[in-house]
Short mmCIF file of C-alpha atoms in Angstrom, two decimals:
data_model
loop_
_atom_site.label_atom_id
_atom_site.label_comp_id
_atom_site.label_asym_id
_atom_site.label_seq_id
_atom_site.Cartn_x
_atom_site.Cartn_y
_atom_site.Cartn_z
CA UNK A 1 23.65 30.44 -7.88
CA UNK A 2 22.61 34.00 -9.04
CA UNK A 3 20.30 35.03 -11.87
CA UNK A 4 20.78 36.50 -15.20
CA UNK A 5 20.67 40.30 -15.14
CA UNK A 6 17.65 40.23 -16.92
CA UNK A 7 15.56 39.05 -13.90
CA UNK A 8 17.47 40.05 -11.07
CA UNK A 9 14.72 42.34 -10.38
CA UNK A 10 11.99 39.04 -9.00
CA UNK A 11 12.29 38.53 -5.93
CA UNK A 12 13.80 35.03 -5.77
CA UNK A 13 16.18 33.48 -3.51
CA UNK A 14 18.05 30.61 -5.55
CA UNK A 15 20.45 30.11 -2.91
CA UNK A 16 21.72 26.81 -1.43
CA UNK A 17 18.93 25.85 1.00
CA UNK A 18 16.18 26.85 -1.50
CA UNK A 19 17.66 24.31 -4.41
CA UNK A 20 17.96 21.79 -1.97
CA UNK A 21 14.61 22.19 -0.35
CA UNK A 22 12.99 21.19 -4.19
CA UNK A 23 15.30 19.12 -5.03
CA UNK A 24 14.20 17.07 -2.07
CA UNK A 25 10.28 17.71 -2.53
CA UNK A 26 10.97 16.95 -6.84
CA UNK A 27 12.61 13.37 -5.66
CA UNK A 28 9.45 12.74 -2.99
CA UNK A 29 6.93 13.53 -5.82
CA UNK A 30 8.71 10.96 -8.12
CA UNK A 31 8.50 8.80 -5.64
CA UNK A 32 4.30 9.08 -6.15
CA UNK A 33 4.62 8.90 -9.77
CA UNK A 34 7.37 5.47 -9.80
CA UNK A 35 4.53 4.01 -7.29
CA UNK A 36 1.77 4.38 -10.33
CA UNK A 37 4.25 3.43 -12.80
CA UNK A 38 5.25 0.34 -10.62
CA UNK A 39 1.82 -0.85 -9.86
CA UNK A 40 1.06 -1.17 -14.04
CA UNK A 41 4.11 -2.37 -15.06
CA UNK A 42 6.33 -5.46 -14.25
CA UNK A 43 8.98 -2.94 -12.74
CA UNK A 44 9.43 -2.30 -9.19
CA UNK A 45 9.55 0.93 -7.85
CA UNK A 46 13.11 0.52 -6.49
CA UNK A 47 14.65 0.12 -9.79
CA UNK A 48 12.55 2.88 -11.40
CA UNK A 49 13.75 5.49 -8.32
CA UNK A 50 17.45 4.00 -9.31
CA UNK A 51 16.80 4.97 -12.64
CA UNK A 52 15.68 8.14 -12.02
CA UNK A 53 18.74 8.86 -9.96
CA UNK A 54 20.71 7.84 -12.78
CA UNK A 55 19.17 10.69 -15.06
CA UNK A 56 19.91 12.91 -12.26
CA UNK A 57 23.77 12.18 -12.64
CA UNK A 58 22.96 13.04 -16.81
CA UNK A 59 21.43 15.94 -16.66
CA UNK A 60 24.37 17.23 -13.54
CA UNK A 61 27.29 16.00 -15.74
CA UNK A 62 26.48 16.12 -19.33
CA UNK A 63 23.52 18.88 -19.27
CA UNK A 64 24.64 21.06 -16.71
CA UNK A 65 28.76 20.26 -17.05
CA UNK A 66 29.59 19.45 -13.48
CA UNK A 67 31.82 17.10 -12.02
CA UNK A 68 30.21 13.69 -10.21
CA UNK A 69 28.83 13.85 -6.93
CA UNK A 70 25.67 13.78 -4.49
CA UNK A 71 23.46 16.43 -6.18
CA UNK A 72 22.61 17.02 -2.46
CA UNK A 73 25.92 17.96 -1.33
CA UNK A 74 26.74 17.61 2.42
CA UNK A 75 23.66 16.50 2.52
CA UNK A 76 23.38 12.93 0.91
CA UNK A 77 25.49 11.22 2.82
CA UNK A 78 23.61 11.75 6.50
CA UNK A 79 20.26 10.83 4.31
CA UNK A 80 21.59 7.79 2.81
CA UNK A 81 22.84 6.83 6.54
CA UNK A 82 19.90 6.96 7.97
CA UNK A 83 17.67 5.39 5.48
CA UNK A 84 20.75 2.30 5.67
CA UNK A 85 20.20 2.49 9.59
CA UNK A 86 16.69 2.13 9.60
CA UNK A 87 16.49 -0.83 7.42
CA UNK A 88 19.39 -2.72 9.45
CA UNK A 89 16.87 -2.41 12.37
CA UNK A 90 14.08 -3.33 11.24
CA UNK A 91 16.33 -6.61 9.86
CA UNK A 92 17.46 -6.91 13.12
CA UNK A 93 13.43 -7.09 14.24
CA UNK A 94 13.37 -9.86 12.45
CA UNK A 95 16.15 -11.89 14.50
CA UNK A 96 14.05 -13.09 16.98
CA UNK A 97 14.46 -16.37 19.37
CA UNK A 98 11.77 -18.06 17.97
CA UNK A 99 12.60 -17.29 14.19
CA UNK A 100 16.35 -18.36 14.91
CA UNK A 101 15.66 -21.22 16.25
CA UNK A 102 13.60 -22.47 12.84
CA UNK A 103 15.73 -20.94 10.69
CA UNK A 104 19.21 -20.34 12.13
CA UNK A 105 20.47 -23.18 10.35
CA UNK A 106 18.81 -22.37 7.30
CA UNK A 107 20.09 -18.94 7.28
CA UNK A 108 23.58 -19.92 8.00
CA UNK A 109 23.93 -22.99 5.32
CA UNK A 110 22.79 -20.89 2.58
CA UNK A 111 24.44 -17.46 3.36
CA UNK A 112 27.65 -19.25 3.74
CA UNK A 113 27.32 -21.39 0.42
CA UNK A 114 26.90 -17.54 -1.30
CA UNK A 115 29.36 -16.17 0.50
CA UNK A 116 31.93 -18.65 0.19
CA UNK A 117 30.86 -19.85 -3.34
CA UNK A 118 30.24 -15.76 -4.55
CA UNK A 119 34.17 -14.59 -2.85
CA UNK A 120 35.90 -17.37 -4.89
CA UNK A 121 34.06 -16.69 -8.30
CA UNK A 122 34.34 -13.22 -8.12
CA UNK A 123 38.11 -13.06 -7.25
CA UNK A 124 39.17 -15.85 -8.86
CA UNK A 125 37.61 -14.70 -12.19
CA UNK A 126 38.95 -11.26 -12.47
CA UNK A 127 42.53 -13.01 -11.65
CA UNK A 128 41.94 -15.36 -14.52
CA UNK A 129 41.01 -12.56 -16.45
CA UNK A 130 44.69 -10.83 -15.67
CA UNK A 131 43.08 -7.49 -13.31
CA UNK A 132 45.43 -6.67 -10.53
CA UNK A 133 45.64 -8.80 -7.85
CA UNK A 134 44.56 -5.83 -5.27
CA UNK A 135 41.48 -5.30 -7.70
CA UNK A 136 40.52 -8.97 -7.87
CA UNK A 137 40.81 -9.28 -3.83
CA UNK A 138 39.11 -6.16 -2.94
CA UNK A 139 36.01 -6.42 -5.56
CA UNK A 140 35.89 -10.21 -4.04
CA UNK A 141 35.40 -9.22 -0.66
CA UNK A 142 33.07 -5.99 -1.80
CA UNK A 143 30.90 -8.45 -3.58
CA UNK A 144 29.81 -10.02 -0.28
CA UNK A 145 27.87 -6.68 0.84
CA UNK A 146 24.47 -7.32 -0.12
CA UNK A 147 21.48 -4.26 -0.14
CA UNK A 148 19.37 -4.83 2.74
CA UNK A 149 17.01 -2.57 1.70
CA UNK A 150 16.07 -3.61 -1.64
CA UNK A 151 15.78 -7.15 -0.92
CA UNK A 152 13.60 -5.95 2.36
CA UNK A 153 11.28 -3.60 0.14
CA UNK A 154 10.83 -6.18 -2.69
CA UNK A 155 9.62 -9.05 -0.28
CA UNK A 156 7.66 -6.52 1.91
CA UNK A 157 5.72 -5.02 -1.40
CA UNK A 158 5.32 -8.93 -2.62
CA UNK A 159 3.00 -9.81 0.84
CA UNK A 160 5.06 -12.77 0.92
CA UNK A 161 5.15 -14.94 3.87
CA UNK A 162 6.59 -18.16 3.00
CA UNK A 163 9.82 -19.83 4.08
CA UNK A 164 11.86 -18.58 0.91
CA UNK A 165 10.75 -14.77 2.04
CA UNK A 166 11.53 -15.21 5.53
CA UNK A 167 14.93 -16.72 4.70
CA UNK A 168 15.63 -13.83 2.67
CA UNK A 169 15.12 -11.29 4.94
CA UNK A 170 17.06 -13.42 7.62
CA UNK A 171 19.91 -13.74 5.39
CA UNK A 172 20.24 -10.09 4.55
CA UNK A 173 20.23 -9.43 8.06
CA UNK A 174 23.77 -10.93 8.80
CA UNK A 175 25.22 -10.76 5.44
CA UNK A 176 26.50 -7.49 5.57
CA UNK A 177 28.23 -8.37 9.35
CA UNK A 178 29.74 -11.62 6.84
CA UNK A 179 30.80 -8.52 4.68
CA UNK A 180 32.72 -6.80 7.10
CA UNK A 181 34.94 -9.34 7.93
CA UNK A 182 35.35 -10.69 4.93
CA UNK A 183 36.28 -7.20 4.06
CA UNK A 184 38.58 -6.41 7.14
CA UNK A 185 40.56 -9.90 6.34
CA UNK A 186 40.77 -8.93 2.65
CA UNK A 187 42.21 -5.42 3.87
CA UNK A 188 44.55 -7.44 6.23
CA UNK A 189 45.86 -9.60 3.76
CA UNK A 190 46.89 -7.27 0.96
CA UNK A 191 48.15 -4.65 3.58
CA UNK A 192 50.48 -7.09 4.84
CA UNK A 193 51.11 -8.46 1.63
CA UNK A 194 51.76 -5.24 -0.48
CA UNK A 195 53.06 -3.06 2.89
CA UNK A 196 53.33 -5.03 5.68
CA UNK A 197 51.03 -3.28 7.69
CA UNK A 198 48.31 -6.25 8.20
CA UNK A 199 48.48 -6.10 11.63
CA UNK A 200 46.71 -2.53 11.63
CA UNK A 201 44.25 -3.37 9.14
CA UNK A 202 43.25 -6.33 11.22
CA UNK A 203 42.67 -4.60 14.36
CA UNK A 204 40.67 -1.94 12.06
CA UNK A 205 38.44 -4.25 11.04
CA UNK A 206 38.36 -5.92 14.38
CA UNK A 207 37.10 -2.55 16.05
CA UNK A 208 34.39 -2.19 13.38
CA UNK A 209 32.80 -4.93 14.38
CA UNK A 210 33.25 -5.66 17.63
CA UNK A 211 32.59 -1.98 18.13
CA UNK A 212 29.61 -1.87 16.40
CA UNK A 213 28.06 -5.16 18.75
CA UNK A 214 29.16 -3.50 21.79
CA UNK A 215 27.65 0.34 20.61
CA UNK A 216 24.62 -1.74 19.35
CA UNK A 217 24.38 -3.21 22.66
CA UNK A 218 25.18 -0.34 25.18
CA UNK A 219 21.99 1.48 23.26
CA UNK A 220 19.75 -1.74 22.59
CA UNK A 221 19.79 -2.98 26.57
CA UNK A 222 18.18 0.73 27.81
CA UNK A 223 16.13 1.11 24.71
CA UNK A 224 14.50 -2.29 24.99
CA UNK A 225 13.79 -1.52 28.42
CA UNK A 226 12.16 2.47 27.97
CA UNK A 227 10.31 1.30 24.49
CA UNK A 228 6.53 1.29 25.79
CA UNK A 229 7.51 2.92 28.63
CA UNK A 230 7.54 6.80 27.93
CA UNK A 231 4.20 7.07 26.85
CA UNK A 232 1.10 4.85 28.60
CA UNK A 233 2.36 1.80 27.15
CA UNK A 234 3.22 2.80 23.72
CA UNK A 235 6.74 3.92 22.08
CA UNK A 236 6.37 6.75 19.80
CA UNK A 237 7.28 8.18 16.72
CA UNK A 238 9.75 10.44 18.48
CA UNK A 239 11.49 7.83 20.25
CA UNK A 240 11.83 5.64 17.13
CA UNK A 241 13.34 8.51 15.42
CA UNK A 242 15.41 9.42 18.05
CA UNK A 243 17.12 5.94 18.62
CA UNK A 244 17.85 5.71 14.85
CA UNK A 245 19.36 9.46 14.73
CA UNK A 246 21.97 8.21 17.88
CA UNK A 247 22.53 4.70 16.20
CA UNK A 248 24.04 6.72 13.06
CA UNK A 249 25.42 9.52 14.30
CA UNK A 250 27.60 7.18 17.02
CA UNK A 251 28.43 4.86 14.57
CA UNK A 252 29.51 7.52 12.51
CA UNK A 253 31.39 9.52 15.20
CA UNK A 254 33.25 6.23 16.23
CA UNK A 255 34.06 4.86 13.09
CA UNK A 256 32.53 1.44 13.49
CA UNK A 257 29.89 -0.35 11.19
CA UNK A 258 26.14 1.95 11.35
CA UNK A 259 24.56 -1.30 10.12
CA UNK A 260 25.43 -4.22 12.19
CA UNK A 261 24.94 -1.72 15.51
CA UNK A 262 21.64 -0.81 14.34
CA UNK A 263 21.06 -5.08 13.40
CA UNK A 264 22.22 -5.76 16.93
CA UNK A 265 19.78 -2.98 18.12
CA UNK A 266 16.62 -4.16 17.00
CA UNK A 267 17.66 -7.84 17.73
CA UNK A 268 17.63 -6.97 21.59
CA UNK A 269 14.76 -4.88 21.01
CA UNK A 270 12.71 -7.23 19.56
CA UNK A 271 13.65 -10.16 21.91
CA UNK A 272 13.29 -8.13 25.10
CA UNK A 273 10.78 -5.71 25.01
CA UNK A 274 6.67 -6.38 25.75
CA UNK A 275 6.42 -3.45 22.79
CA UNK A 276 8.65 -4.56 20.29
CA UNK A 277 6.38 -4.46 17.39
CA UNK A 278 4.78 -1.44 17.91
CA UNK A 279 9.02 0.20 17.60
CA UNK A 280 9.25 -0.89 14.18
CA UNK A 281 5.52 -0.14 12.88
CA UNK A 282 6.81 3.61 14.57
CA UNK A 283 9.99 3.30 12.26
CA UNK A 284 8.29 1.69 9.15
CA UNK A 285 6.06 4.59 9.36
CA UNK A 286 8.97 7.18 8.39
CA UNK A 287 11.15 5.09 6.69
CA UNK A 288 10.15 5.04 2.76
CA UNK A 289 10.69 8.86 2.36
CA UNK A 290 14.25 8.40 3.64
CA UNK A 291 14.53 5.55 1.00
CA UNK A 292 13.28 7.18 -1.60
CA UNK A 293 16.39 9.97 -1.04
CA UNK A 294 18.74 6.73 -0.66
CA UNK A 295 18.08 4.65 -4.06
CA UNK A 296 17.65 7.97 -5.87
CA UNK A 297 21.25 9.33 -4.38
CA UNK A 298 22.43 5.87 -5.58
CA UNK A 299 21.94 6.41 -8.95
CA UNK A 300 23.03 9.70 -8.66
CA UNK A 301 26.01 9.23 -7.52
CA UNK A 302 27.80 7.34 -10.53
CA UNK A 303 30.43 9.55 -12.45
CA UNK A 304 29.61 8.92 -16.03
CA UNK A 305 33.19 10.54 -17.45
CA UNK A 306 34.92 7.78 -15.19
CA UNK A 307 32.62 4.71 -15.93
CA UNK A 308 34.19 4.06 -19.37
CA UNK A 309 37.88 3.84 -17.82
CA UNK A 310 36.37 0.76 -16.06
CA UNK A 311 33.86 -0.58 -18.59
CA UNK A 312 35.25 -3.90 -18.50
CA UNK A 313 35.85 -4.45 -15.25
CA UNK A 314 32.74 -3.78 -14.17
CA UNK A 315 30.99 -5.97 -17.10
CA UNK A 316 33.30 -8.93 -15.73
CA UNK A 317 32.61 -8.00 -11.72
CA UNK A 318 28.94 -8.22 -12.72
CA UNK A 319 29.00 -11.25 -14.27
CA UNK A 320 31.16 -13.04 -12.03
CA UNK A 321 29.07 -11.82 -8.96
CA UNK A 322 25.71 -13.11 -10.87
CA UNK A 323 27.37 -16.81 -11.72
CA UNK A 324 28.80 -16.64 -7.89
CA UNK A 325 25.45 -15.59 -6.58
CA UNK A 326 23.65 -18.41 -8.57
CA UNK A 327 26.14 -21.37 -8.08
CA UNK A 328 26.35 -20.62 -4.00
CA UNK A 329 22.25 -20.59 -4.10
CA UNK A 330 22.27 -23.91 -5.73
CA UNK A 331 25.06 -25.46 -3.70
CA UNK A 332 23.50 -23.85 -0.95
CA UNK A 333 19.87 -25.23 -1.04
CA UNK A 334 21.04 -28.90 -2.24
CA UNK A 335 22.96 -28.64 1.43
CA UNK A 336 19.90 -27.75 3.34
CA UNK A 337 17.17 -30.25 1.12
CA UNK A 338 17.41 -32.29 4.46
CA UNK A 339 16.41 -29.60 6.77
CA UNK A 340 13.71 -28.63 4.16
CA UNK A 341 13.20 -28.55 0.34
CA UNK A 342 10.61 -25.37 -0.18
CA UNK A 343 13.54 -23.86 -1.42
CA UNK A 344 14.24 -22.50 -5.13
CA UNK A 345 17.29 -23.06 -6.49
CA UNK A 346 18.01 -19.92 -7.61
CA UNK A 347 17.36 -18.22 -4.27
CA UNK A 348 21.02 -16.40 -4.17
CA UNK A 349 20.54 -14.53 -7.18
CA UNK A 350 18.11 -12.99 -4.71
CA UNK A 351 20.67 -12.01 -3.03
CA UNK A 352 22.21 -9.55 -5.78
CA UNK A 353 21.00 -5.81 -4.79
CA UNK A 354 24.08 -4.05 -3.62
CA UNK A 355 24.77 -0.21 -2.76
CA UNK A 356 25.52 1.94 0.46
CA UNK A 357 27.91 -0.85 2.07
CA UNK A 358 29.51 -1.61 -1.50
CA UNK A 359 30.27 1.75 -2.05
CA UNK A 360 31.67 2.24 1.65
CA UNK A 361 34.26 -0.28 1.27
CA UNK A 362 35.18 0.46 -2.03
CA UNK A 363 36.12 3.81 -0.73
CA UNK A 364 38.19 2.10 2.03
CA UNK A 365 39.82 0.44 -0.58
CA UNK A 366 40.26 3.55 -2.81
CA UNK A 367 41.74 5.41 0.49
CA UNK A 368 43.96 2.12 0.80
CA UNK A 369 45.26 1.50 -2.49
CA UNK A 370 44.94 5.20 -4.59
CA UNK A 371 46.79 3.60 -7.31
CA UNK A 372 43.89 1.39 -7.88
CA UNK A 373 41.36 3.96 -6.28
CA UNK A 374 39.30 5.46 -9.69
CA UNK A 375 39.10 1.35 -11.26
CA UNK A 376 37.82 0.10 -7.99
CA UNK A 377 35.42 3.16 -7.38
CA UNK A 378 34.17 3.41 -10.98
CA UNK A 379 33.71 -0.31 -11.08
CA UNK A 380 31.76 -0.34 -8.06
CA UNK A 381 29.37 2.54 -8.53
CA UNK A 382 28.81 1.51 -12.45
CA UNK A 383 28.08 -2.07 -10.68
CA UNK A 384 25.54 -0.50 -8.11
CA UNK A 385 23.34 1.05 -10.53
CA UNK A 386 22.69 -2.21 -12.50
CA UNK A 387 22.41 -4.68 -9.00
CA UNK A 388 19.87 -2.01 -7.71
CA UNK A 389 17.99 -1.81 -10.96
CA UNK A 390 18.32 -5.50 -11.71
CA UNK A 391 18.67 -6.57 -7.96
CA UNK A 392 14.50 -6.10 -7.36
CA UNK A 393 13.44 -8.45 -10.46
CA UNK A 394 15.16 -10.93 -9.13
CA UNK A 395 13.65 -10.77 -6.14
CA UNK A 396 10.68 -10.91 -7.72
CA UNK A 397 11.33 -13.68 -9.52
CA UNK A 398 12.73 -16.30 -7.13
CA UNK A 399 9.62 -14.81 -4.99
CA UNK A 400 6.95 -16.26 -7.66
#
């Protein structure tokens, strides 16, 4: 960036670092002002940071003329990692003995009814609809990934403790390790299909999750162990911080899944170690400024000169994802009325919020399947912006 020759006497630095450095301070002192906003208005302050990240992308693309993208460069994607990271670990914290043995059932009729129910509305729709059949497949097993960290923000702003909150957060907490292999077998299945390469896809997938469980376990054993240990009793900040940095930059580096490691992670954590909640108050302590870069980068991130090549796929992925979320929920809760029947029946539309993990595999699909690479992409970012904006009110509303 340089300035005009009328003022390149100031002394002013608009370099690189500088623009960044208040571009990250502007988004933190939104942050402040969605919080007021939120607390007088029926909106929650996730959708409103969305929303703001969405007039981001306007005024990059349509004010300033340049092409879609992170406005942080380089740097978005590390932020958006960790903020996913820290989320999936304090989901994880919630996995406890105690809590499985309650709910475990619960968690696994119901997230199975949406899954299951949610795949086959979503793909079978769009192939009713005449979309390619690599389009239909791959948005069917995308449509499984569900936002962990909108659902967990909306329940933990709500102060609610009943069964339907607790399920929610317990469901979130494995559905994006249900994603992943939905995903991988999707990816399997068309690559041998279309290529005959399903073979490779499958042990792909098979390494991202298996390698993830065994990366989330080699660091969750000794961290479980030192947390408390370090510092008379106590973990600290820096510890906290540290473990999540190494959870996402090994993940990362090894190419398996950031977010079930990091769920497996705080599982052993918080079943093994005398200190357990005092980790995640350490982590929950630092973790909304790292979200507050995330859900604004998420609405940033939507190219708005490649949304209307996909406008109506991503109307129909929407809707079908909405009816599939809804009709699992149902199916789901009439399935568990034995076990117990505090339930709402419209629990999975909970369930909708959807971004980092969407937007991951549908660039594994776009690196996949280029001819179908800019509809897929378009279709899933365009999608993300209204399931983050939408996603919290109907959290909020199954809540009340």
């Amino acid at each position: 960036m340089t300035l005009p020759d009328s003022l390149s006497w100031l002394p002013v630095d608009p370099s690189l670092s500088s623009v960044t450095l208040m571009l990250l301070g502007m988004m933190l002192s939104i942050s402040i002002l969605a919080d007021v906003v939120a607390r007088r208005t029926f909106l929650p302050r996730i959708s409103l940071l969305v929303l703001v990240g969405v007039g981001v992308a306007v005024v990059q693309q349509v004010v300033l003329g340049q092409q879609g993208g992170a406005p942080l460069g380089g740097l978005s994607e590390p932020l958006i990692q960790v903020a996913l990271v820290m989320v999936a670990f304090l989901l994880g914290g919630e996995l406890t003995l105690d809590r499985l043995r309650s709910l475990g059932p619960l968690i696994l009729i119901v997230s199975i009814s949406v899954i299951g129910v949610g795949t086959l509305a979503v793909g079978v729709g769009l192939l009713a609809l005449g979309f390619p059949v690599v389009v239909a497949v791959s948005l069917a097993a995308i449509s499984v990934a569900t936002d962990p960290a909108a659902v967990q923000e909306t329940v933990r702003a709500s102060g609610d403790t009943r069964l339907r909150a607790r399920l929610l957060l317990g469901i979130v907490a494995i559905d994006d390790g249900w994603g992943i292999v939905v995903f991988g077998l999707a990816m399997a299945i068309l690559g041998w299909m279309l290529s005959g390469d399903g073979e490779l896809a499958l042990l792909e997938a098979a390494w991202e999750l298996g390698g993830a469980i065994l990366l989330g376990t080699a660091i969750g054993l000794p961290a479980a162990w030192l947390t408390g240990r370090l510092a008379r009793g106590e973990p600290t900040q820096l510890e906290a911080l540290a473990l999540i940095l190494l959870l996402a930059g090994i993940s990362s580096w090894l190419g398996v899944s950031s977010l079930l490691a990091a769920m497996v992670t705080g599982a052993l954590v918080a079943n093994l170690s005398r200190h357990h909640t005092r980790s995640f108050n350490e982590i929950e302590l630092i973790e909304w400024p790292f979200l507050v870069f995330f859900f604004v980068l998420s609405g940033a991130s939507i190219d708005l000169y490649r949304f209307g090549d996909a406008l109506g796929l991503t109307l129909a992925y929407i809707l079908l994802r909405l009816f599939g979320r809804y009709l699992g929920g149902l199916l789901g809760v009439r399935l568990a009325r034995k076990r117990q029947a505090d339930l709402p029946g419209n629990i999975g539309l909970a369930l909708t919020p959807q971004a980092g993990v969407a937007m991951g595999m549908a660039l594994l699909a776009a690196e996949r399947f280029p001819e179908h690479g800019p509809m897929l992409l378009s279709a899933v970012v365009g999608s993300t912006v209204v399931f983050e904006m939408l996603g919290p009110l109907l959290v909020k509303k199954v809540l009340r």
